Coordinates of C-alpha atoms and ligand atoms in Angstrom, one line a residue:
M194 CA 0.4 -11.0 0.5
W195 CA 0.9 -8.9 3.6
G196 CA 3.7 -8.6 6.1
I197 CA 5.4 -6.4 8.7
I198 CA 9.0 -6.4 10.0
A199 CA 10.5 -4.4 12.8
T200 CA 13.8 -3.8 14.6
W201 CA 14.2 -5.5 18.0
R202 CA 12.3 -8.0 20.2
M203 CA 10.4 -5.1 21.7
A204 CA 8.3 -4.8 18.5
V205 CA 6.8 -8.3 18.7
E206 CA 3.6 -7.4 20.5
G207 CA 3.0 -4.5 18.3
I208 CA 3.4 -6.4 15.1
T209 CA 1.2 -9.1 16.5
K210 CA -1.6 -6.6 16.8
A211 CA -0.8 -5.2 13.4
S212 CA -0.8 -8.6 11.9
E213 CA -4.4 -9.2 13.1
M214 CA -5.4 -6.0 11.3
L215 CA -3.5 -7.0 8.1
K216 CA -5.1 -10.4 8.1
N217 CA -8.5 -8.9 8.1
G218 CA -7.7 -6.5 5.2
G219 CA -6.5 -3.6 7.3
N220 CA -4.3 -1.0 5.7
A221 CA -0.6 -0.6 6.1
G222 CA -1.0 2.9 7.5
D223 CA -3.2 1.9 10.4
A224 CA -1.4 -1.2 11.1
I225 CA 2.0 0.3 11.4
E226 CA 0.7 3.1 13.6
V227 CA -0.9 0.6 16.0
A228 CA 2.3 -1.5 16.1
V229 CA 4.6 1.5 17.0
K230 CA 2.1 2.8 19.6
E231 CA 2.2 -0.4 21.3
V232 CA 6.0 0.0 21.8
E233 CA 5.7 3.6 22.6
D234 CA 3.1 2.8 25.4
F235 CA 5.1 0.1 27.1
P236 CA 6.8 1.7 30.1
Y237 CA 9.7 -0.9 30.3
Y238 CA 11.2 -0.2 26.9
K239 CA 13.7 2.5 27.7
S240 CA 14.4 3.7 24.3
V241 CA 11.0 4.4 22.8
G242 CA 8.1 6.6 23.9
Y243 CA 7.0 6.4 27.5
G244 CA 9.8 5.3 29.7
G245 CA 12.3 6.4 27.1
L246 CA 15.6 7.6 28.6
P247 CA 16.2 11.3 28.9
N248 CA 18.8 13.6 27.5
E249 CA 21.6 15.3 29.5
E250 CA 19.2 17.7 31.1
M251 CA 16.8 14.8 32.2
E252 CA 14.2 15.6 29.6
V253 CA 12.7 12.9 27.4
E254 CA 12.9 14.3 23.8
L255 CA 11.4 12.0 21.2
D256 CA 11.9 11.5 17.4
A257 CA 9.5 9.8 15.1
A258 CA 8.6 9.4 11.4
Y259 CA 6.0 8.0 9.1
M260 CA 6.2 7.4 5.4
D261 CA 3.5 6.3 2.9
G262 CA 5.0 4.3 0.1
D263 CA 2.1 5.0 -2.4
T264 CA 2.2 8.9 -2.2
L265 CA 5.8 9.1 -0.8
D266 CA 4.3 11.5 1.8
I267 CA 6.5 11.9 4.9
G268 CA 5.7 13.3 8.3
A269 CA 8.2 13.5 11.2
V270 CA 8.8 15.1 14.6
A271 CA 12.1 15.6 16.3
A272 CA 13.0 16.5 19.9
I273 CA 9.3 16.6 20.9
K274 CA 8.5 16.5 24.6
D275 CA 5.4 15.6 26.7
F276 CA 3.3 13.7 24.0
A277 CA 2.3 10.2 24.4
N278 CA 2.5 9.0 20.8
P279 CA 5.0 10.8 18.6
I280 CA 4.3 8.3 15.7
S281 CA 0.6 9.4 15.5
I282 CA 1.8 13.1 15.3
A283 CA 4.2 12.2 12.6
R284 CA 1.6 10.4 10.7
R285 CA -0.8 13.4 11.0
L286 CA 2.0 15.7 9.7
S287 CA 2.5 13.4 6.6
Q288 CA -1.0 14.6 5.5
E289 CA 0.1 18.3 5.4
S290 CA 1.3 19.7 2.1
V291 CA 4.2 21.5 3.7
N292 CA 5.6 21.7 7.2
N293 CA 6.0 18.0 7.3
L294 CA 9.0 17.8 9.8
L295 CA 8.5 19.7 12.9
V296 CA 11.0 20.0 15.8
G297 CA 10.7 20.8 19.5
E298 CA 8.2 23.6 20.4
G299 CA 6.8 23.8 16.9
A300 CA 6.0 20.1 17.0
E301 CA 4.5 20.4 20.4
K302 CA 2.3 23.3 19.3
F303 CA 1.1 21.4 16.3
A304 CA 0.3 18.3 18.5
H305 CA -1.6 20.4 21.0
R306 CA -3.6 22.2 18.3
H307 CA -4.6 18.8 16.8
G308 CA -5.6 17.4 20.2
F309 CA -2.9 14.7 20.7
E310 CA -2.6 13.3 24.2
R311 CA -0.2 15.1 26.4
K312 CA 1.8 13.0 28.8
N313 CA 4.8 13.3 31.0
M314 CA 7.0 10.8 29.3
L315 CA 9.7 10.7 32.1
T316 CA 9.1 7.6 34.3
D317 CA 10.5 7.1 37.8
R318 CA 12.4 4.1 36.4
A319 CA 14.0 6.4 33.7
K320 CA 15.0 8.9 36.5
I321 CA 16.8 6.1 38.2
H322 CA 18.6 5.1 35.1
Y323 CA 19.6 8.8 34.7
H324 CA 20.9 9.3 38.2
N325 CA 22.8 6.0 38.0
R326 CA 24.4 7.0 34.7
V327 CA 25.4 10.5 36.0
K328 CA 27.1 8.7 38.9
E329 CA 28.8 6.2 36.6
V330 CA 30.1 8.8 34.3
Q331 CA 31.5 10.7 37.3
E332 CA 33.1 7.7 38.8
T333 CA 34.4 5.8 35.8
E334 CA 34.3 8.2 32.9
I335 CA 32.4 5.8 30.6
K336 CA 31.0 7.5 27.6
P337 CA 27.4 8.7 28.3
Y338 CA 26.4 7.7 24.8
A339 CA 25.7 4.1 25.4
G340 CA 22.0 2.9 25.5
H341 CA 19.7 3.3 22.6
D342 CA 17.4 1.3 20.4
T343 CA 15.0 2.7 17.8
V344 CA 11.8 0.8 16.8
G345 CA 11.7 0.9 13.0
M346 CA 9.2 -0.9 10.9
V347 CA 8.2 -1.6 7.3
C348 CA 4.7 -2.8 6.5
L349 CA 2.9 -4.2 3.4
D350 CA -0.9 -4.8 3.3
S351 CA -2.8 -7.0 1.0
A352 CA -3.7 -4.2 -1.3
G353 CA 0.0 -3.7 -2.0
K354 CA 0.3 -0.4 0.0
M355 CA 3.6 -0.1 1.9
T356 CA 4.6 2.2 4.9
A357 CA 7.5 2.7 7.0
A358 CA 7.7 4.2 10.5
T359 CA 10.2 4.9 13.3
S360 CA 10.0 6.0 17.0
T361 CA 12.9 6.6 19.5
S362 CA 14.2 8.5 22.4
G363 CA 17.5 8.6 20.6
L364 CA 20.8 8.4 22.5
F365 CA 20.6 8.3 26.3
M366 CA 22.2 11.5 27.6
K367 CA 22.2 13.2 24.3
K368 CA 22.5 16.9 24.1
K369 CA 19.3 18.8 24.3
G370 CA 18.1 19.3 20.6
R371 CA 20.2 16.4 19.3
V372 CA 18.3 14.6 16.4
G373 CA 19.4 11.2 15.1
D374 CA 18.6 9.4 11.9
S375 CA 15.2 8.1 12.9
P376 CA 13.1 11.1 11.7
I377 CA 15.3 11.7 8.7
S378 CA 14.1 10.4 5.3
G379 CA 16.5 8.0 3.7
S380 CA 18.5 7.5 6.8
G381 CA 16.2 6.1 9.4
F382 CA 13.5 4.9 7.0
Y383 CA 12.4 4.9 3.4
V384 CA 9.6 3.1 1.5
D385 CA 8.2 3.0 -2.0
S386 CA 5.3 0.7 -2.6
E387 CA 6.6 0.0 -6.2
V388 CA 9.7 -1.5 -4.6
G389 CA 9.8 -1.9 -0.8
G390 CA 11.0 -0.3 2.3
A391 CA 13.8 -0.3 5.0
S392 CA 14.5 1.1 8.4
A393 CA 17.5 1.5 10.7
T394 CA 18.5 1.4 14.3
G395 CA 22.0 2.1 15.6
L396 CA 24.2 5.2 15.8
G397 CA 22.2 7.8 14.1
E398 CA 25.3 10.0 13.5
D399 CA 26.8 7.3 11.4
V400 CA 23.6 5.9 9.7
M401 CA 23.0 9.4 8.4
K402 CA 26.3 9.5 6.7
G403 CA 25.3 6.8 4.3
C404 CA 21.5 7.3 4.0
V405 CA 21.5 3.5 4.5
S406 CA 17.7 3.0 4.3
Y407 CA 17.5 4.6 1.0
E408 CA 20.4 2.7 -0.2
I409 CA 18.7 -0.6 0.5
V410 CA 15.6 0.5 -1.2
R411 CA 17.7 1.5 -4.2
L412 CA 19.4 -1.9 -4.3
M413 CA 16.1 -3.6 -4.1
K414 CA 14.9 -1.5 -7.0
E415 CA 17.9 -2.7 -9.0
G416 CA 16.6 -6.3 -8.4
M417 CA 18.3 -7.4 -5.2
H418 CA 16.3 -9.6 -2.7
P419 CA 15.9 -7.6 0.5
Q420 CA 18.4 -9.9 2.4
Q421 CA 21.1 -9.3 -0.2
A422 CA 20.2 -5.5 -0.3
C423 CA 20.6 -5.3 3.5
E424 CA 23.9 -7.2 3.6
T425 CA 25.4 -5.3 0.6
A426 CA 24.5 -1.9 2.0
V427 CA 25.5 -2.5 5.6
N428 CA 28.7 -4.4 4.9
L429 CA 29.8 -1.8 2.3
F430 CA 29.0 1.2 4.5
D431 CA 30.5 -0.4 7.6
K432 CA 33.7 -0.9 5.5
T433 CA 33.6 2.7 4.2
L434 CA 33.3 4.1 7.7
R435 CA 36.2 2.0 9.0
E436 CA 38.5 2.9 6.1
R437 CA 37.6 6.6 6.1
R438 CA 37.1 7.3 9.9
G439 CA 38.9 4.3 11.5
K440 CA 35.7 3.1 13.1
A441 CA 32.0 2.4 12.4
G442 CA 29.0 2.9 14.8
D443 CA 26.3 0.2 15.4
M444 CA 24.1 -0.3 12.4
S445 CA 21.2 -2.7 12.0
L446 CA 18.7 -2.6 9.2
I447 CA 15.5 -4.3 8.3
A448 CA 13.8 -4.4 5.0
M449 CA 10.8 -5.8 3.1
N450 CA 9.9 -5.7 -0.6
N451 CA 6.4 -5.5 -2.1
K452 CA 6.2 -9.2 -2.4
G453 CA 6.5 -9.6 1.4
E454 CA 10.1 -11.0 1.2
W455 CA 12.3 -9.6 3.9
G456 CA 15.9 -9.1 4.9
V457 CA 18.1 -8.0 7.9
A458 CA 21.7 -7.0 8.3
T459 CA 23.7 -5.8 11.2
N460 CA 27.3 -5.0 12.2
I461 CA 26.7 -5.7 15.9
E462 CA 26.4 -8.9 18.1
G463 CA 22.9 -9.8 19.3
F464 CA 20.6 -7.8 17.0
S465 CA 17.0 -9.0 17.4
F466 CA 14.1 -8.3 15.0
S467 CA 10.4 -9.3 14.8
V468 CA 8.5 -10.3 11.7
A469 CA 5.1 -11.6 10.6
T470 CA 3.7 -12.3 7.2
E471 CA 0.8 -14.1 5.6
G472 CA 2.6 -17.3 6.0
Q473 CA 4.5 -16.7 9.2
E474 CA 3.1 -16.1 12.7
P475 CA 4.8 -13.3 14.6
I476 CA 8.3 -14.4 15.5
V477 CA 11.5 -13.0 17.0
Y478 CA 14.8 -13.8 15.4
L479 CA 18.4 -13.1 16.5
T480 CA 21.0 -12.4 13.9
K481 CA 24.7 -12.3 13.6
N482 CA 27.1 -11.2 10.9
V483 CA 29.5 -14.0 10.0
D484 CA 32.1 -12.8 7.5
G485 CA 29.5 -10.6 5.8
K486 CA 26.6 -13.1 5.8
C487 CA 23.8 -12.4 8.3
I488 CA 22.6 -15.6 9.9
H489 CA 19.1 -15.4 11.5
E490 CA 18.1 -17.8 14.3
V491 CA 14.8 -18.1 16.0
A492 CA 15.0 -16.7 19.5
S493 CA 14.7 -19.5 22.1
Q494 CA 12.1 -19.3 24.8
E495 CA 14.9 -19.0 27.3
W496 CA 16.2 -16.0 25.5
L497 CA 12.7 -14.5 25.4
D498 CA 12.0 -15.1 29.1
E499 CA 15.4 -13.6 30.1
Y500 CA 14.8 -10.5 27.9
M501 CA 11.5 -9.8 29.7
R502 CA 13.0 -10.6 33.1
T503 CA 15.9 -8.2 32.6
R504 CA 13.6 -5.4 31.2
T505 CA 11.3 -5.5 34.2
A506 CA 13.6 -6.3 36.9
P507 CA 13.5 -4.0 39.9
L508 CA 16.0 -1.1 39.6
V509 CA 17.9 0.3 42.4
E510 CA 19.4 3.7 42.7
K511 CA 23.2 3.5 43.2
Ligands
LIG849 N1 19.2 5.6 15.7 C1 18.9 6.1 17.0 C2 19.4 7.5 17.0 O1 20.6 7.7 16.9 C3 19.2 5.3 18.1 C4 19.1 3.8 17.9 O2 18.5 3.3 17.1 O3 19.7 3.1 18.7 O4 18.8 8.4 17.5

Protein backbone atom coordinates (compact mmCIF):
# COMPACT_ATOMS: atom_id res chain seq x y z
CA MET A 1 0.00 0.00 0.00
CA TRP A 2 1.16 3.56 -0.71
CA GLY A 3 -0.50 6.92 -0.12
CA ILE A 4 -0.06 10.64 0.29
CA ILE A 5 -2.32 13.19 1.98
CA ALA A 6 -1.91 16.96 2.12
CA THR A 7 -3.53 20.10 3.47
CA TRP A 8 -5.48 22.24 0.98
CA ARG A 9 -6.48 22.05 -2.66
CA MET A 10 -3.17 23.65 -3.65
CA ALA A 11 -1.37 20.34 -3.05
CA VAL A 12 -3.25 18.30 -5.64
CA GLU A 13 -0.83 18.82 -8.53
CA GLY A 14 2.06 17.94 -6.22
CA ILE A 15 0.50 14.78 -4.86
CA THR A 16 -0.42 13.76 -8.41
CA LYS A 17 3.27 13.88 -9.33
CA ALA A 18 4.17 12.07 -6.12
CA SER A 19 1.60 9.34 -6.71
CA GLU A 20 3.16 8.56 -10.11
CA MET A 21 6.47 8.04 -8.31
CA LEU A 22 4.92 5.97 -5.53
CA LYS A 23 3.07 3.81 -8.06
CA ASN A 24 6.41 2.98 -9.64
CA GLY A 25 8.06 2.02 -6.36
CA GLY A 26 9.44 5.49 -5.60
CA ASN A 27 10.35 6.24 -2.00
CA ALA A 28 8.40 8.41 0.40
CA GLY A 29 11.30 10.87 0.83
CA ASP A 30 11.66 11.69 -2.85
CA ALA A 31 7.90 11.67 -3.46
CA ILE A 32 7.04 14.10 -0.67
CA GLU A 33 9.87 16.46 -1.66
CA VAL A 34 8.67 16.56 -5.27
CA ALA A 35 5.09 17.15 -4.10
CA VAL A 36 6.00 20.06 -1.82
CA LYS A 37 8.33 21.63 -4.42
CA GLU A 38 5.46 21.70 -6.89
CA VAL A 39 3.48 23.88 -4.46
CA GLU A 40 6.50 26.05 -3.62
CA ASP A 41 7.16 26.73 -7.30
CA PHE A 42 3.63 27.75 -8.26
CA PRO A 43 3.55 31.56 -8.15
CA TYR A 44 -0.20 31.93 -7.53
CA TYR A 45 -0.26 30.15 -4.17
CA LYS A 46 0.33 33.05 -1.86
CA SER A 47 1.19 31.20 1.32
CA VAL A 48 3.95 28.81 0.24
CA GLY A 49 7.29 29.35 -1.52
CA TYR A 50 7.53 31.59 -4.58
CA GLY A 51 4.72 34.13 -4.47
CA GLY A 52 4.28 33.68 -0.70
CA LEU A 53 3.12 36.81 1.08
CA PRO A 54 5.72 38.89 2.90
CA ASN A 55 6.22 39.90 6.51
CA GLU A 56 5.63 43.38 7.91
CA GLU A 57 8.84 44.57 6.27
CA MET A 58 7.88 43.24 2.84
CA GLU A 59 10.32 40.33 3.02
CA VAL A 60 9.28 36.77 2.22
CA GLU A 61 10.51 34.65 5.13
CA LEU A 62 9.81 30.95 4.74
CA ASP A 63 9.54 27.99 7.13
CA ALA A 64 9.78 24.32 6.11
CA ALA A 65 10.39 20.92 7.65
CA TYR A 66 11.03 17.33 6.65
CA MET A 67 10.83 14.19 8.81
CA ASP A 68 11.81 10.62 8.06
CA GLY A 69 9.51 8.18 9.85
CA ASP A 70 12.02 5.30 9.76
CA THR A 71 14.99 7.01 11.40
CA LEU A 72 13.00 9.87 13.01
CA ASP A 73 15.50 12.28 11.41
CA ILE A 74 14.23 15.85 11.27
CA GLY A 75 15.46 18.81 9.26
CA ALA A 76 13.93 22.28 9.26
CA VAL A 77 14.51 25.87 8.25
CA ALA A 78 12.77 28.93 9.64
CA ALA A 79 12.61 32.54 8.46
CA ILE A 80 14.78 31.74 5.45
CA LYS A 81 14.88 34.25 2.59
CA ASP A 82 15.75 34.11 -1.09
CA PHE A 83 15.89 30.36 -1.70
CA ALA A 84 13.60 28.63 -4.16
CA ASN A 85 12.82 25.41 -2.31
CA PRO A 86 12.96 25.49 1.49
CA ILE A 87 11.70 21.88 1.61
CA SER A 88 14.83 20.60 -0.14
CA ILE A 89 17.05 22.49 2.30
CA ALA A 90 15.06 21.04 5.22
CA ARG A 91 15.44 17.54 3.83
CA ARG A 92 19.18 18.04 3.38
CA LEU A 93 19.43 19.25 6.99
CA SER A 94 17.71 16.07 8.17
CA GLN A 95 20.82 14.17 7.07
CA GLU A 96 23.09 16.10 9.42
CA SER A 97 23.83 14.59 12.83
CA VAL A 98 23.43 17.94 14.60
CA ASN A 99 22.38 21.46 13.50
CA ASN A 100 19.10 20.17 12.10
CA LEU A 101 16.95 23.28 12.51
CA LEU A 102 18.53 26.45 11.15
CA VAL A 103 17.02 29.92 11.13
CA GLY A 104 17.50 33.08 9.06
CA GLU A 105 21.05 33.86 8.03
CA GLY A 106 22.39 30.54 9.30
CA ALA A 107 19.92 28.65 7.15
CA GLU A 108 20.79 30.82 4.15
CA LYS A 109 24.53 30.21 4.61
CA PHE A 110 23.95 26.47 4.79
CA ALA A 111 21.78 26.57 1.66
CA HIS A 112 24.36 28.66 -0.19
CA ARG A 113 27.21 26.34 0.78
CA HIS A 114 25.28 23.33 -0.42
CA GLY A 115 24.41 24.88 -3.75
CA PHE A 116 20.64 25.34 -3.36
CA GLU A 117 18.97 27.59 -5.91
CA ARG A 118 18.77 31.25 -4.93
CA LYS A 119 15.66 33.12 -5.96
CA ASN A 120 13.97 36.36 -5.08
CA MET A 121 10.74 34.93 -3.71
CA LEU A 122 8.83 38.23 -3.65
CA THR A 123 6.60 38.42 -6.72
CA ASP A 124 4.96 41.57 -8.11
CA ARG A 125 1.61 40.05 -7.20
CA ALA A 126 2.68 39.60 -3.58
CA LYS A 127 3.84 43.24 -3.52
CA ILE A 128 0.36 44.33 -4.61
CA HIS A 129 -1.21 42.24 -1.83
CA TYR A 130 1.21 43.87 0.59
CA HIS A 131 0.47 47.42 -0.48
CA ASN A 132 -3.27 46.76 -0.47
CA ARG A 133 -3.11 45.30 3.00
CA VAL A 134 -1.09 48.21 4.34
CA LYS A 135 -3.79 50.54 2.99
CA GLU A 136 -6.63 48.41 4.40
CA VAL A 137 -5.01 48.30 7.80
CA GLN A 138 -4.62 52.08 7.80
CA GLU A 139 -8.19 52.64 6.67
CA THR A 140 -10.19 50.02 8.51
CA GLU A 141 -7.95 48.72 11.26
CA ILE A 142 -8.51 45.06 10.34
CA LYS A 143 -6.01 42.75 11.95
CA PRO A 144 -2.96 42.26 9.73
CA TYR A 145 -2.83 38.61 10.71
CA ALA A 146 -5.33 37.24 8.22
CA GLY A 147 -4.16 35.24 5.23
CA HIS A 148 -2.14 32.08 5.66
CA ASP A 149 -2.16 28.40 4.64
CA THR A 150 0.62 25.87 5.03
CA VAL A 151 1.13 22.89 2.82
CA GLY A 152 1.61 19.92 5.13
CA MET A 153 1.89 16.35 3.90
CA VAL A 154 2.24 12.77 5.08
CA CYS A 155 3.45 10.07 2.70
CA LEU A 156 3.67 6.27 2.79
CA ASP A 157 5.57 4.25 0.18
CA SER A 158 5.08 0.64 -0.81
CA ALA A 159 8.13 -0.40 1.25
CA GLY A 160 6.38 0.94 4.37
CA LYS A 161 8.53 4.04 4.80
CA MET A 162 6.69 7.16 5.93
CA THR A 163 7.65 10.84 5.75
CA ALA A 164 6.11 14.18 6.71
CA ALA A 165 6.82 17.64 5.33
CA THR A 166 5.64 21.23 5.62
CA SER A 167 6.31 24.49 3.79
CA THR A 168 4.87 27.95 4.38
CA SER A 169 5.37 31.69 4.26
CA GLY A 170 3.55 31.75 7.62
CA LEU A 171 1.27 34.59 8.55
CA PHE A 172 0.95 37.50 6.15
CA MET A 173 2.37 40.65 7.78
CA LYS A 174 4.05 38.66 10.55
CA LYS A 175 6.88 40.29 12.48
CA LYS A 176 10.32 39.77 11.04
CA GLY A 177 11.71 36.60 12.62
CA ARG A 178 8.30 35.19 13.60
CA VAL A 179 8.23 31.41 13.36
CA GLY A 180 5.05 29.36 13.41
CA ASP A 181 4.31 25.70 14.07
CA SER A 182 5.28 24.43 10.62
CA PRO A 183 9.03 23.84 11.21
CA ILE A 184 8.45 22.68 14.81
CA SER A 185 8.42 18.92 15.40
CA GLY A 186 5.24 17.63 17.01
CA SER A 187 3.35 20.83 16.23
CA GLY A 188 3.37 21.31 12.45
CA PHE A 189 4.25 17.70 11.67
CA TYR A 190 5.25 14.33 13.09
CA VAL A 191 5.72 10.88 11.59
CA ASP A 192 6.74 7.44 12.78
CA SER A 193 6.73 4.66 10.17
CA GLU A 194 5.67 2.17 12.84
CA VAL A 195 2.46 4.15 13.39
CA GLY A 196 1.68 6.99 10.98
CA GLY A 197 2.04 10.73 10.59
CA ALA A 198 0.16 14.01 10.88
CA SER A 199 0.55 17.61 9.77
CA ALA A 200 -1.14 20.91 10.57
CA THR A 201 -2.23 24.17 9.05
CA GLY A 202 -3.78 27.04 10.96
CA LEU A 203 -2.74 29.57 13.55
CA GLY A 204 0.75 28.39 14.46
CA GLU A 205 0.73 30.14 17.81
CA ASP A 206 -2.23 27.97 18.89
CA VAL A 207 -1.22 24.70 17.15
CA MET A 208 2.07 24.89 19.08
CA LYS A 209 0.25 25.11 22.40
CA GLY A 210 -1.08 21.58 21.91
CA CYS A 211 1.64 19.82 19.86
CA VAL A 212 -1.35 18.62 17.88
CA SER A 213 0.48 16.62 15.20
CA TYR A 214 2.28 14.57 17.82
CA GLU A 215 -0.94 14.09 19.75
CA ILE A 216 -2.62 12.57 16.67
CA VAL A 217 0.26 10.16 16.11
CA ARG A 218 0.10 9.23 19.78
CA LEU A 219 -3.61 8.49 19.53
CA MET A 220 -3.05 6.38 16.41
CA LYS A 221 -0.38 4.47 18.32
CA GLU A 222 -2.97 3.72 20.97
CA GLY A 223 -5.05 2.11 18.26
CA MET A 224 -7.25 4.87 16.90
CA HIS A 225 -8.09 5.12 13.21
CA PRO A 226 -6.57 8.34 11.73
CA GLN A 227 -10.03 9.91 11.38
CA GLN A 228 -10.89 9.27 15.01
CA ALA A 229 -7.42 10.43 16.12
CA CYS A 230 -7.74 13.72 14.17
CA GLU A 231 -11.25 14.44 15.45
CA THR A 232 -10.35 13.58 19.03
CA ALA A 233 -7.22 15.74 19.06
CA VAL A 234 -8.70 18.74 17.23
CA ASN A 235 -12.03 18.80 19.08
CA LEU A 236 -10.43 18.36 22.46
CA PHE A 237 -7.74 20.98 21.94
CA ASP A 238 -10.19 23.44 20.41
CA LYS A 239 -12.32 23.01 23.55
CA THR A 240 -9.30 23.41 25.84
CA LEU A 241 -8.28 26.64 24.12
CA ARG A 242 -11.82 28.03 24.36
CA GLU A 243 -12.10 27.14 28.03
CA ARG A 244 -8.69 28.38 29.03
CA ARG A 245 -8.26 31.36 26.69
CA GLY A 246 -11.76 32.25 25.55
CA LYS A 247 -10.96 31.54 21.91
CA ALA A 248 -9.25 29.06 19.60
CA GLY A 249 -7.31 29.82 16.42
CA ASP A 250 -7.86 28.04 13.11
CA MET A 251 -6.64 24.46 13.21
CA SER A 252 -6.83 21.82 10.48
CA LEU A 253 -4.96 18.53 10.61
CA ILE A 254 -4.39 15.69 8.16
CA ALA A 255 -3.10 12.23 9.06
CA MET A 256 -2.30 8.85 7.54
CA ASN A 257 -1.35 5.61 9.26
CA ASN A 258 1.09 2.98 7.99
CA LYS A 259 -1.75 1.04 6.35
CA GLY A 260 -2.61 4.00 4.13
CA GLU A 261 -5.81 4.81 6.05
CA TRP A 262 -6.27 8.53 6.49
CA GLY A 263 -8.16 11.13 8.48
CA VAL A 264 -8.79 14.87 8.59
CA ALA A 265 -10.24 17.24 11.17
CA THR A 266 -10.73 20.98 11.30
CA ASN A 267 -12.34 23.67 13.42
CA ILE A 268 -12.93 26.02 10.46
CA GLU A 269 -15.42 26.30 7.62
CA GLY A 270 -14.19 25.31 4.19
CA PHE A 271 -11.02 23.36 4.81
CA SER A 272 -9.90 21.50 1.68
CA PHE A 273 -7.39 18.67 1.42
CA SER A 274 -5.88 16.45 -1.26
CA VAL A 275 -5.27 12.72 -1.06
CA ALA A 276 -4.11 9.87 -3.28
CA THR A 277 -3.62 6.20 -2.39
CA GLU A 278 -3.08 2.96 -4.23
CA GLY A 279 -6.84 2.58 -4.55
CA GLN A 280 -7.74 6.24 -4.98
CA GLU A 281 -6.72 8.60 -7.79
CA PRO A 282 -5.67 12.10 -6.59
CA ILE A 283 -8.78 13.85 -5.32
CA VAL A 284 -9.75 17.05 -3.49
CA TYR A 285 -12.20 16.99 -0.59
CA LEU A 286 -13.86 19.76 1.38
CA THR A 287 -14.55 19.09 5.00
CA LYS A 288 -16.70 20.58 7.69
CA ASN A 289 -17.05 19.91 11.38
CA VAL A 290 -20.65 19.11 12.29
CA ASP A 291 -20.95 18.73 16.07
CA GLY A 292 -17.50 17.20 16.35
CA LYS A 293 -17.79 14.90 13.33
CA CYS A 294 -15.81 15.96 10.27
CA ILE A 295 -17.72 15.25 7.08
CA HIS A 296 -15.69 15.07 3.87
CA GLU A 297 -17.27 15.83 0.52
CA VAL A 298 -15.60 15.53 -2.88
CA ALA A 299 -15.00 19.05 -4.26
CA SER A 300 -17.24 19.78 -7.23
CA GLN A 301 -15.81 20.78 -10.60
CA GLU A 302 -17.47 24.15 -10.10
CA TRP A 303 -15.65 24.67 -6.80
CA LEU A 304 -12.33 23.61 -8.36
CA ASP A 305 -12.77 25.97 -11.31
CA GLU A 306 -13.71 28.87 -9.06
CA TYR A 307 -10.69 28.16 -6.87
CA MET A 308 -8.26 28.51 -9.78
CA ARG A 309 -10.11 31.48 -11.18
CA THR A 310 -9.85 33.47 -7.95
CA ARG A 311 -6.21 32.48 -7.39
CA THR A 312 -5.13 33.68 -10.83
CA ALA A 313 -7.52 36.62 -11.33
CA PRO A 314 -5.81 39.92 -12.18
CA LEU A 315 -4.97 41.91 -9.07
CA VAL A 316 -5.23 45.66 -8.93
CA GLU A 317 -3.50 47.96 -6.54
CA LYS A 318 -6.04 49.89 -4.48
N1 LIG B 1 0.59 27.33 10.49
C1 LIG B 1 1.15 28.42 9.73
C2 LIG B 1 1.85 29.36 10.63
O1 LIG B 1 1.32 29.76 11.62
C3 LIG B 1 0.16 29.15 8.90
C4 LIG B 1 -0.94 28.33 8.27
O2 LIG B 1 -0.85 27.14 8.19
O3 LIG B 1 -1.93 28.87 7.84
O4 LIG B 1 2.93 29.76 10.33
